[in-house]
Amino acid sequence: MIDFDAVRTDTPGARERVFLDSAGSSLPPEPVLRETIAHLRRESEVGGYRAAAERADDLDKGYAVAAGFLGCAPEEVAFTESATRSWLNAFTAVPLTEGDRVLISEAEYGSNAIAVYHRARAVGAQVDVVPSDETGTLDVAALRELLDERVRLVSLVHAPTNSGLVNPVREVVEAAHDAGALVLLDACQAAGQLRVNAEESGADLISLTGRKWLRGPRGTGILVVREEAARRLRPVQIDQHSATWTMPDQVRLRSDARVHELWEFSVADRLGLIAALRYADDLGIDAIEQAVRERAETLRAGLAGIDRVRVHDLGRVRSGIVSFTVDGVAADSVKNALRERRVTVSASGAHGALLDMSKRGLTEFVRASPHYFVSPEQLDEFLTVVADIAAT
Ligand SMILES: *Cc1c(COP(=O)(O)O)cnc(C)c1O
């Protein structure tokens, strides 16, 4: 059981406002803040090099912390600056030539899709979209139909940015592996609210961010590269941390996942992310998942009961992302009206998930994403304010 009084004490911002944007950029708890700020202060006293050396052990332990949280080995973890940086490093390391195929799904995230279409065009590879079933969930049978020996990679979004959907990771991985394809799992909206486990899911590559449900600092991310998958990759974004310049005309790449890191990074933010991983682990991801799901279901049911409000969530299994619109009111206006009443949500256009949004004829939506620190009274408050907005 989560001690909700304790987590709210750790999260002052969650008491002053109804914060429903953990899918955007959540509120870091006090232990994360303390760690980050203390390190910035130390850098100002002794300089960044010495400050980092003082925390070398903790930075090193961070790999084991992330590995424990994500169900892999410490050598399979790389720390990066964002989910997108993680995803791009993994994607560009997958060999791809003319005639090869890449499969994406209807839930594909904007930046991932851009990279896939751009690179496929450059090398003459083919991109196919795996259809969804009637619930919006990736259709595993359709995936099996599309798979053949030319498919190098299946890109799977665990929980999309724009709908409440959770995709069936294990089934997708099994299908892809049967055909010899790698799976790159975008767990950006999953990590920190749902169980993301490399060993259990079998995913070869997993990208995620620190700032969303994990409640870490902005500018942080993780890439998991399973050992077996690493042997099939050809990393291209390397420097003198990820590789060694052994002779004037020769370089040797690291053999672990850190080949995907660069030498320079924000030590304060990395320490903050490690603290965020510990914080989530201490609460327990299963308890977090349950608390988030309950809150999201309460919002969906409440919103569905308000005149002129439409909930747009998909999926058989639902995440903590609740997407909706108010008839006749632009998403941005809903967001701004909520902000005036001390409620934080986000509003987005179709670009983040263009395939899915176009298919459903949606151009924008409001997103409410409640974390475990949001109280039941705050959920009611949100619903009351939305009802006010919809009525005027
Ligand atoms: C936010 C998001 C990303 C990108 O995360 P960054 O931290 O901006 O790199 C990737 N995939 C999904 C599904 C997202 O919602």
Short mmCIF file of C-alpha atoms and ligand atoms in Angstrom, two decimals:
data_model
loop_
_atom_site.label_atom_id
_atom_site.label_comp_id
_atom_site.label_asym_id
_atom_site.label_seq_id
_atom_site.Cartn_x
_atom_site.Cartn_y
_atom_site.Cartn_z
CA MET A 1 0.00 0.00 0.00
CA ILE A 2 1.21 3.48 -0.87
CA ASP A 3 1.34 5.94 2.03
CA PHE A 4 -0.50 8.77 0.29
CA ASP A 5 0.11 11.27 3.10
CA ALA A 6 3.84 10.64 2.83
CA VAL A 7 3.95 11.01 -0.95
CA ARG A 8 1.94 14.23 -0.79
CA THR A 9 4.30 15.57 1.86
CA ASP A 10 7.10 14.80 -0.60
CA THR A 11 5.20 16.63 -3.34
CA PRO A 12 4.25 20.15 -2.20
CA GLY A 13 3.08 21.11 -5.70
CA ALA A 14 0.45 18.39 -5.59
CA ARG A 15 -1.23 20.02 -2.60
CA GLU A 16 -1.39 23.50 -4.06
CA ARG A 17 -2.73 22.45 -7.45
CA VAL A 18 -4.67 19.65 -9.08
CA PHE A 19 -1.81 18.27 -11.10
CA LEU A 20 -2.93 16.04 -14.00
CA ASP A 21 0.04 16.15 -16.35
CA SER A 22 2.31 13.30 -15.32
CA ALA A 23 2.26 12.12 -18.95
CA GLY A 24 3.79 15.49 -19.86
CA SER A 25 6.26 16.39 -17.15
CA SER A 26 5.43 15.24 -13.64
CA LEU A 27 6.26 16.73 -10.24
CA PRO A 28 9.59 15.42 -8.93
CA PRO A 29 9.38 14.40 -5.25
CA GLU A 30 11.61 16.01 -2.61
CA PRO A 31 14.30 13.27 -2.62
CA VAL A 32 14.83 13.86 -6.36
CA LEU A 33 14.98 17.63 -5.89
CA ARG A 34 17.37 17.36 -2.95
CA GLU A 35 19.75 15.15 -4.89
CA THR A 36 19.78 17.37 -7.96
CA ILE A 37 20.08 20.71 -6.17
CA ALA A 38 22.75 19.44 -3.75
CA HIS A 39 24.89 18.36 -6.66
CA LEU A 40 24.53 21.67 -8.50
CA ARG A 41 25.59 23.40 -5.30
CA ARG A 42 28.58 21.11 -4.93
CA GLU A 43 29.63 21.85 -8.52
CA SER A 44 29.58 25.54 -7.66
CA GLU A 45 31.95 24.87 -4.76
CA VAL A 46 34.55 22.49 -6.21
CA GLY A 47 33.86 22.35 -9.96
CA GLY A 48 32.04 19.74 -12.00
CA TYR A 49 34.90 17.25 -12.34
CA ARG A 50 35.64 16.94 -8.66
CA ALA A 51 31.95 16.98 -7.74
CA ALA A 52 31.35 14.08 -10.15
CA ALA A 53 34.35 12.15 -8.81
CA GLU A 54 32.90 12.42 -5.31
CA ARG A 55 29.74 10.72 -6.53
CA ALA A 56 31.42 8.13 -8.78
CA ASP A 57 30.18 5.21 -6.67
CA ASP A 58 26.60 6.45 -6.65
CA LEU A 59 26.68 7.07 -10.38
CA ASP A 60 27.97 3.56 -10.88
CA LYS A 61 25.30 2.07 -8.61
CA GLY A 62 22.73 3.83 -10.77
CA TYR A 63 23.12 1.16 -13.43
CA ALA A 64 22.18 -1.55 -10.95
CA VAL A 65 19.25 0.53 -9.70
CA ALA A 66 17.91 0.98 -13.24
CA ALA A 67 18.59 -2.68 -14.05
CA GLY A 68 16.68 -3.83 -10.97
CA PHE A 69 13.75 -1.60 -11.85
CA LEU A 70 13.66 -2.68 -15.51
CA GLY A 71 14.48 -6.38 -15.23
CA CYS A 72 17.81 -6.49 -17.03
CA ALA A 73 21.54 -6.54 -16.22
CA PRO A 74 23.45 -3.34 -15.31
CA GLU A 75 25.55 -3.80 -18.46
CA GLU A 76 22.34 -3.57 -20.50
CA VAL A 77 21.54 -0.03 -19.29
CA ALA A 78 22.56 3.26 -20.91
CA PHE A 79 21.66 6.66 -19.43
CA THR A 80 20.78 9.30 -22.02
CA GLU A 81 19.28 12.78 -22.24
CA SER A 82 15.80 11.78 -23.32
CA ALA A 83 13.54 9.01 -24.51
CA THR A 84 13.94 10.27 -28.04
CA ARG A 85 17.73 10.23 -27.80
CA SER A 86 17.50 6.64 -26.53
CA TRP A 87 15.11 5.65 -29.26
CA LEU A 88 17.17 7.28 -32.04
CA ASN A 89 20.39 5.69 -30.83
CA ALA A 90 18.78 2.28 -30.84
CA PHE A 91 17.02 2.77 -34.17
CA THR A 92 20.03 4.12 -36.05
CA ALA A 93 22.10 1.20 -34.72
CA VAL A 94 19.80 -1.37 -36.36
CA PRO A 95 21.35 -2.21 -39.75
CA LEU A 96 18.91 -1.29 -42.52
CA THR A 97 19.46 -1.51 -46.25
CA GLU A 98 17.50 -1.50 -49.46
CA GLY A 99 14.62 -3.95 -49.44
CA ASP A 100 14.57 -4.32 -45.65
CA ARG A 101 11.34 -3.65 -43.81
CA VAL A 102 10.39 -1.84 -40.61
CA LEU A 103 6.99 -2.29 -38.96
CA ILE A 104 5.40 0.44 -36.89
CA SER A 105 1.93 0.56 -35.36
CA GLU A 106 -0.98 2.97 -35.62
CA ALA A 107 0.00 4.30 -32.20
CA GLU A 108 3.49 5.24 -33.38
CA TYR A 109 4.92 8.33 -31.69
CA GLY A 110 5.61 11.35 -33.92
CA SER A 111 9.38 11.61 -33.51
CA ASN A 112 9.82 7.83 -33.98
CA ALA A 113 7.73 7.84 -37.15
CA ILE A 114 9.67 10.78 -38.53
CA ALA A 115 12.97 8.95 -38.01
CA VAL A 116 11.62 5.73 -39.54
CA TYR A 117 10.15 7.30 -42.68
CA HIS A 118 13.15 9.57 -43.17
CA ARG A 119 15.73 6.79 -42.89
CA ALA A 120 13.68 4.28 -44.84
CA ARG A 121 13.49 6.71 -47.74
CA ALA A 122 17.24 7.35 -47.60
CA VAL A 123 18.22 3.66 -47.70
CA GLY A 124 15.33 2.29 -49.79
CA ALA A 125 13.68 0.33 -46.98
CA GLN A 126 9.94 -0.24 -46.69
CA VAL A 127 7.73 0.88 -43.80
CA ASP A 128 4.46 -0.89 -43.04
CA VAL A 129 1.87 0.01 -40.45
CA VAL A 130 0.46 -2.84 -38.38
CA PRO A 131 -3.31 -2.37 -38.11
CA SER A 132 -5.15 -2.15 -34.80
CA ASP A 133 -8.15 -4.22 -33.78
CA GLU A 134 -11.56 -2.70 -33.02
CA THR A 135 -10.38 -1.59 -29.56
CA GLY A 136 -7.39 0.28 -31.00
CA THR A 137 -4.97 -2.32 -29.64
CA LEU A 138 -2.23 -3.54 -31.97
CA ASP A 139 -3.64 -6.56 -33.82
CA VAL A 140 -1.17 -9.38 -33.17
CA ALA A 141 -2.70 -11.67 -35.82
CA ALA A 142 -2.32 -8.89 -38.41
CA LEU A 143 1.26 -8.41 -37.25
CA ARG A 144 2.00 -12.09 -37.87
CA GLU A 145 0.59 -11.72 -41.40
CA LEU A 146 2.90 -8.79 -42.10
CA LEU A 147 6.07 -10.34 -40.71
CA ASP A 148 8.58 -11.98 -43.03
CA GLU A 149 12.33 -12.49 -43.13
CA ARG A 150 12.88 -8.98 -44.51
CA VAL A 151 11.54 -7.30 -41.36
CA ARG A 152 14.50 -6.00 -39.37
CA LEU A 153 12.62 -4.14 -36.69
CA VAL A 154 9.20 -3.91 -35.10
CA SER A 155 8.66 -0.60 -33.33
CA LEU A 156 6.11 -0.88 -30.55
CA VAL A 157 4.67 1.89 -28.39
CA HIS A 158 3.79 0.41 -24.99
CA ALA A 159 1.40 3.23 -23.98
CA PRO A 160 0.70 5.89 -26.63
CA THR A 161 0.89 9.58 -25.87
CA ASN A 162 -2.67 10.34 -27.01
CA SER A 163 -5.02 7.54 -25.89
CA GLY A 164 -5.49 5.40 -22.82
CA LEU A 165 -4.29 2.31 -24.64
CA VAL A 166 -1.76 -0.25 -23.39
CA ASN A 167 -0.37 -2.54 -26.10
CA PRO A 168 0.32 -6.27 -25.54
CA VAL A 169 4.11 -6.23 -25.41
CA ARG A 170 4.83 -9.91 -24.74
CA GLU A 171 2.63 -11.12 -27.65
CA VAL A 172 4.18 -8.64 -30.08
CA VAL A 173 7.68 -9.65 -29.04
CA GLU A 174 6.89 -13.36 -29.52
CA ALA A 175 5.53 -12.75 -33.01
CA ALA A 176 8.48 -10.56 -34.00
CA HIS A 177 11.03 -13.00 -32.64
CA ASP A 178 9.40 -15.90 -34.49
CA ALA A 179 10.23 -13.98 -37.67
CA GLY A 180 13.73 -13.01 -36.52
CA ALA A 181 12.96 -9.29 -36.10
CA LEU A 182 14.13 -7.09 -33.25
CA VAL A 183 11.62 -5.20 -31.10
CA LEU A 184 12.23 -1.61 -30.05
CA LEU A 185 9.81 -0.81 -27.25
CA ASP A 186 8.91 2.83 -26.66
CA ALA A 187 8.13 2.65 -22.95
CA CYS A 188 8.19 6.41 -22.50
CA GLN A 189 4.60 6.63 -21.21
CA ALA A 190 4.80 3.29 -19.43
CA ALA A 191 7.90 3.53 -17.25
CA GLY A 192 6.92 4.71 -13.79
CA GLN A 193 3.20 3.94 -14.12
CA LEU A 194 3.16 0.39 -15.50
CA ARG A 195 5.41 -2.57 -15.11
CA VAL A 196 8.16 -2.36 -17.74
CA ASN A 197 10.32 -5.46 -17.51
CA ALA A 198 12.88 -6.45 -20.11
CA GLU A 199 13.14 -10.07 -19.03
CA GLU A 200 9.39 -10.68 -18.76
CA SER A 201 8.50 -8.87 -21.97
CA GLY A 202 11.43 -10.11 -24.03
CA ALA A 203 11.80 -6.71 -25.73
CA ASP A 204 15.27 -6.27 -27.26
CA LEU A 205 15.52 -2.51 -26.89
CA ILE A 206 13.58 -0.27 -24.52
CA SER A 207 13.55 3.54 -24.46
CA LEU A 208 12.12 5.71 -21.72
CA THR A 209 12.23 9.17 -20.18
CA GLY A 210 12.82 10.43 -16.66
CA ARG A 211 10.46 13.40 -16.61
CA LYS A 212 7.07 11.74 -17.08
CA TRP A 213 5.67 9.03 -14.80
CA LEU A 214 9.05 8.34 -13.21
CA ARG A 215 9.04 11.87 -11.74
CA GLY A 216 12.70 12.45 -12.54
CA PRO A 217 14.36 15.62 -13.83
CA ARG A 218 13.85 16.81 -17.39
CA GLY A 219 16.65 16.03 -19.83
CA THR A 220 17.06 12.42 -18.67
CA GLY A 221 16.34 9.10 -20.34
CA ILE A 222 17.32 5.44 -20.38
CA LEU A 223 17.97 2.94 -23.12
CA VAL A 224 17.97 -0.78 -22.37
CA VAL A 225 19.84 -2.95 -24.88
CA ARG A 226 19.63 -6.67 -24.22
CA GLU A 227 22.91 -8.47 -24.67
CA GLU A 228 21.69 -10.73 -27.50
CA ALA A 229 20.33 -7.73 -29.41
CA ALA A 230 23.55 -5.77 -28.91
CA ARG A 231 25.40 -8.26 -31.09
CA ARG A 232 23.14 -7.37 -34.01
CA LEU A 233 23.54 -3.59 -33.67
CA ARG A 234 25.99 -1.21 -35.36
CA PRO A 235 26.03 1.95 -33.22
CA VAL A 236 26.83 5.09 -35.17
CA GLN A 237 26.64 7.91 -32.59
CA ILE A 238 29.88 7.23 -30.72
CA ASP A 239 32.51 9.30 -28.90
CA GLN A 240 35.51 8.70 -26.64
CA HIS A 241 33.32 7.40 -23.81
CA SER A 242 31.50 4.87 -25.97
CA ALA A 243 34.60 3.92 -27.96
CA THR A 244 38.40 3.95 -27.61
CA TRP A 245 40.72 5.47 -30.16
CA THR A 246 43.28 2.66 -30.08
CA MET A 247 45.43 3.63 -33.03
CA PRO A 248 45.40 6.67 -35.31
CA ASP A 249 43.10 4.91 -37.77
CA GLN A 250 41.28 2.50 -35.45
CA VAL A 251 38.47 2.68 -32.90
CA ARG A 252 37.13 0.00 -30.60
CA LEU A 253 33.52 0.24 -29.42
CA ARG A 254 32.41 -0.63 -25.90
CA SER A 255 30.64 -3.96 -25.79
CA ASP A 256 28.00 -3.00 -23.20
CA ALA A 257 24.97 -0.72 -23.54
CA ARG A 258 27.06 2.30 -22.57
CA VAL A 259 28.20 2.41 -26.16
CA HIS A 260 24.98 4.43 -26.49
CA GLU A 261 26.10 7.10 -24.02
CA LEU A 262 28.21 10.17 -24.65
CA TRP A 263 30.94 11.37 -22.30
CA GLU A 264 29.18 14.55 -21.30
CA PHE A 265 25.97 14.54 -19.27
CA SER A 266 24.30 16.43 -16.45
CA VAL A 267 25.51 14.69 -13.30
CA ALA A 268 22.93 16.47 -11.15
CA ASP A 269 20.11 15.27 -13.38
CA ARG A 270 21.48 11.72 -13.57
CA LEU A 271 21.63 11.58 -9.76
CA GLY A 272 18.07 12.91 -9.69
CA LEU A 273 16.91 10.22 -12.08
CA ILE A 274 18.55 7.51 -9.98
CA ALA A 275 16.75 8.92 -6.92
CA ALA A 276 13.48 8.85 -8.91
CA LEU A 277 14.02 5.19 -9.83
CA ARG A 278 14.63 4.35 -6.16
CA TYR A 279 11.54 6.30 -5.14
CA ALA A 280 9.31 4.40 -7.58
CA ASP A 281 10.88 1.10 -6.60
CA ASP A 282 10.28 1.77 -2.91
CA LEU A 283 6.59 2.47 -3.52
CA GLY A 284 6.37 -0.61 -5.75
CA ILE A 285 5.40 -0.45 -9.40
CA ASP A 286 2.37 -2.73 -8.97
CA ALA A 287 0.92 -0.48 -6.27
CA ILE A 288 1.63 2.56 -8.45
CA GLU A 289 -0.03 0.93 -11.45
CA GLN A 290 -3.15 0.16 -9.46
CA ALA A 291 -3.37 3.66 -7.97
CA VAL A 292 -2.91 5.31 -11.38
CA ARG A 293 -5.43 3.03 -13.09
CA GLU A 294 -8.08 3.67 -10.42
CA ARG A 295 -7.68 7.40 -10.79
CA ALA A 296 -7.78 7.29 -14.58
CA GLU A 297 -10.92 5.12 -14.52
CA THR A 298 -12.58 7.57 -12.13
CA LEU A 299 -11.82 10.42 -14.53
CA ARG A 300 -13.07 8.50 -17.57
CA ALA A 301 -16.33 7.61 -15.87
CA GLY A 302 -16.77 11.15 -14.57
CA LEU A 303 -16.00 12.82 -17.89
CA ALA A 304 -18.29 10.46 -19.80
CA GLY A 305 -21.15 11.68 -17.60
CA ILE A 306 -20.68 15.35 -18.49
CA ASP A 307 -22.73 16.84 -21.33
CA ARG A 308 -20.69 17.92 -24.41
CA VAL A 309 -17.59 16.06 -23.18
CA ARG A 310 -16.21 13.14 -25.18
CA VAL A 311 -13.64 10.67 -23.93
CA HIS A 312 -11.41 9.34 -26.74
CA ASP A 313 -9.50 6.54 -25.05
CA LEU A 314 -8.79 3.28 -26.79
CA GLY A 315 -7.67 -0.15 -25.69
CA ARG A 316 -8.69 -3.24 -23.78
CA VAL A 317 -6.09 -2.51 -21.11
CA ARG A 318 -5.93 1.14 -20.07
CA SER A 319 -3.13 3.39 -18.89
CA GLY A 320 -3.22 6.55 -16.79
CA ILE A 321 -3.72 8.73 -19.85
CA VAL A 322 -7.23 10.13 -20.24
CA SER A 323 -7.93 11.96 -23.49
CA PHE A 324 -11.03 14.03 -24.10
CA THR A 325 -12.53 17.02 -25.89
CA VAL A 326 -15.29 19.46 -25.06
CA ASP A 327 -17.66 20.12 -27.98
CA GLY A 328 -17.19 23.60 -29.39
CA VAL A 329 -14.23 24.48 -27.13
CA ALA A 330 -10.66 24.28 -28.47
CA ALA A 331 -8.33 21.97 -26.52
CA ASP A 332 -6.04 24.88 -25.69
CA SER A 333 -8.93 26.91 -24.34
CA VAL A 334 -9.98 24.00 -22.12
CA LYS A 335 -6.42 23.74 -20.85
CA ASN A 336 -6.20 27.47 -20.15
CA ALA A 337 -9.58 27.59 -18.44
CA LEU A 338 -8.49 24.70 -16.24
CA ARG A 339 -5.23 26.44 -15.42
CA GLU A 340 -7.13 29.47 -14.16
CA ARG A 341 -8.84 27.15 -11.71
CA ARG A 342 -5.49 25.69 -10.60
CA VAL A 343 -5.80 22.48 -12.59
CA THR A 344 -2.90 21.39 -14.81
CA VAL A 345 -3.52 19.28 -17.93
CA SER A 346 -2.00 19.36 -21.39
CA ALA A 347 -3.47 19.93 -24.84
CA SER A 348 -2.01 18.52 -28.08
CA GLY A 349 -2.61 18.43 -31.77
CA ALA A 350 -2.50 15.38 -34.02
CA HIS A 351 1.26 15.39 -34.70
CA GLY A 352 2.22 13.22 -31.71
CA ALA A 353 0.36 10.22 -33.11
CA LEU A 354 -0.68 11.21 -36.63
CA LEU A 355 -1.66 7.73 -37.88
CA ASP A 356 -4.09 7.11 -35.05
CA MET A 357 -5.42 10.66 -34.87
CA SER A 358 -6.07 10.85 -38.64
CA LYS A 359 -7.74 7.45 -38.65
CA ARG A 360 -10.15 8.63 -35.98
CA GLY A 361 -10.64 12.08 -37.53
CA LEU A 362 -9.25 13.81 -34.42
CA THR A 363 -7.22 16.99 -34.72
CA GLU A 364 -6.59 17.73 -31.05
CA PHE A 365 -7.36 16.59 -27.53
CA VAL A 366 -6.99 17.47 -23.89
CA ARG A 367 -4.98 15.02 -21.81
CA ALA A 368 -5.44 14.43 -18.09
CA SER A 369 -2.89 12.08 -16.57
CA PRO A 370 -3.32 11.51 -12.82
CA HIS A 371 -0.43 10.06 -10.83
CA TYR A 372 -0.80 8.30 -7.47
CA PHE A 373 -0.28 11.58 -5.59
CA VAL A 374 -3.58 13.03 -6.86
CA SER A 375 -6.29 12.72 -4.19
CA PRO A 376 -9.91 11.60 -4.80
CA GLU A 377 -11.10 15.10 -3.80
CA GLN A 378 -8.85 16.59 -6.47
CA LEU A 379 -10.34 14.28 -9.09
CA ASP A 380 -13.81 15.54 -8.12
CA GLU A 381 -12.59 19.12 -8.29
CA PHE A 382 -11.29 18.55 -11.81
CA LEU A 383 -14.60 17.03 -12.94
CA THR A 384 -16.52 19.95 -11.47
CA VAL A 385 -14.35 22.47 -13.31
CA VAL A 386 -14.69 20.57 -16.62
CA ALA A 387 -18.46 20.48 -16.16
CA ASP A 388 -18.40 24.28 -15.63
CA ILE A 389 -16.35 24.78 -18.78
CA ALA A 390 -18.61 22.52 -20.82
CA ALA A 391 -21.73 24.33 -19.55
CA THR A 392 -20.64 27.84 -20.57
C1 LIG B 1 6.89 11.88 -24.69
C2 LIG B 1 7.01 10.68 -25.56
C3 LIG B 1 8.23 10.39 -26.19
C4 LIG B 1 9.41 11.33 -26.21
O1 LIG B 1 9.96 11.59 -24.97
P1 LIG B 1 11.12 12.69 -24.86
O2 LIG B 1 11.47 12.70 -23.43
O3 LIG B 1 10.54 13.97 -25.34
O4 LIG B 1 12.22 12.28 -25.74
C5 LIG B 1 8.32 9.19 -26.88
N1 LIG B 1 7.28 8.34 -26.97
C6 LIG B 1 6.09 8.59 -26.39
C7 LIG B 1 4.98 7.60 -26.51
C8 LIG B 1 5.91 9.77 -25.68
O5 LIG B 1 4.73 10.06 -25.12
#
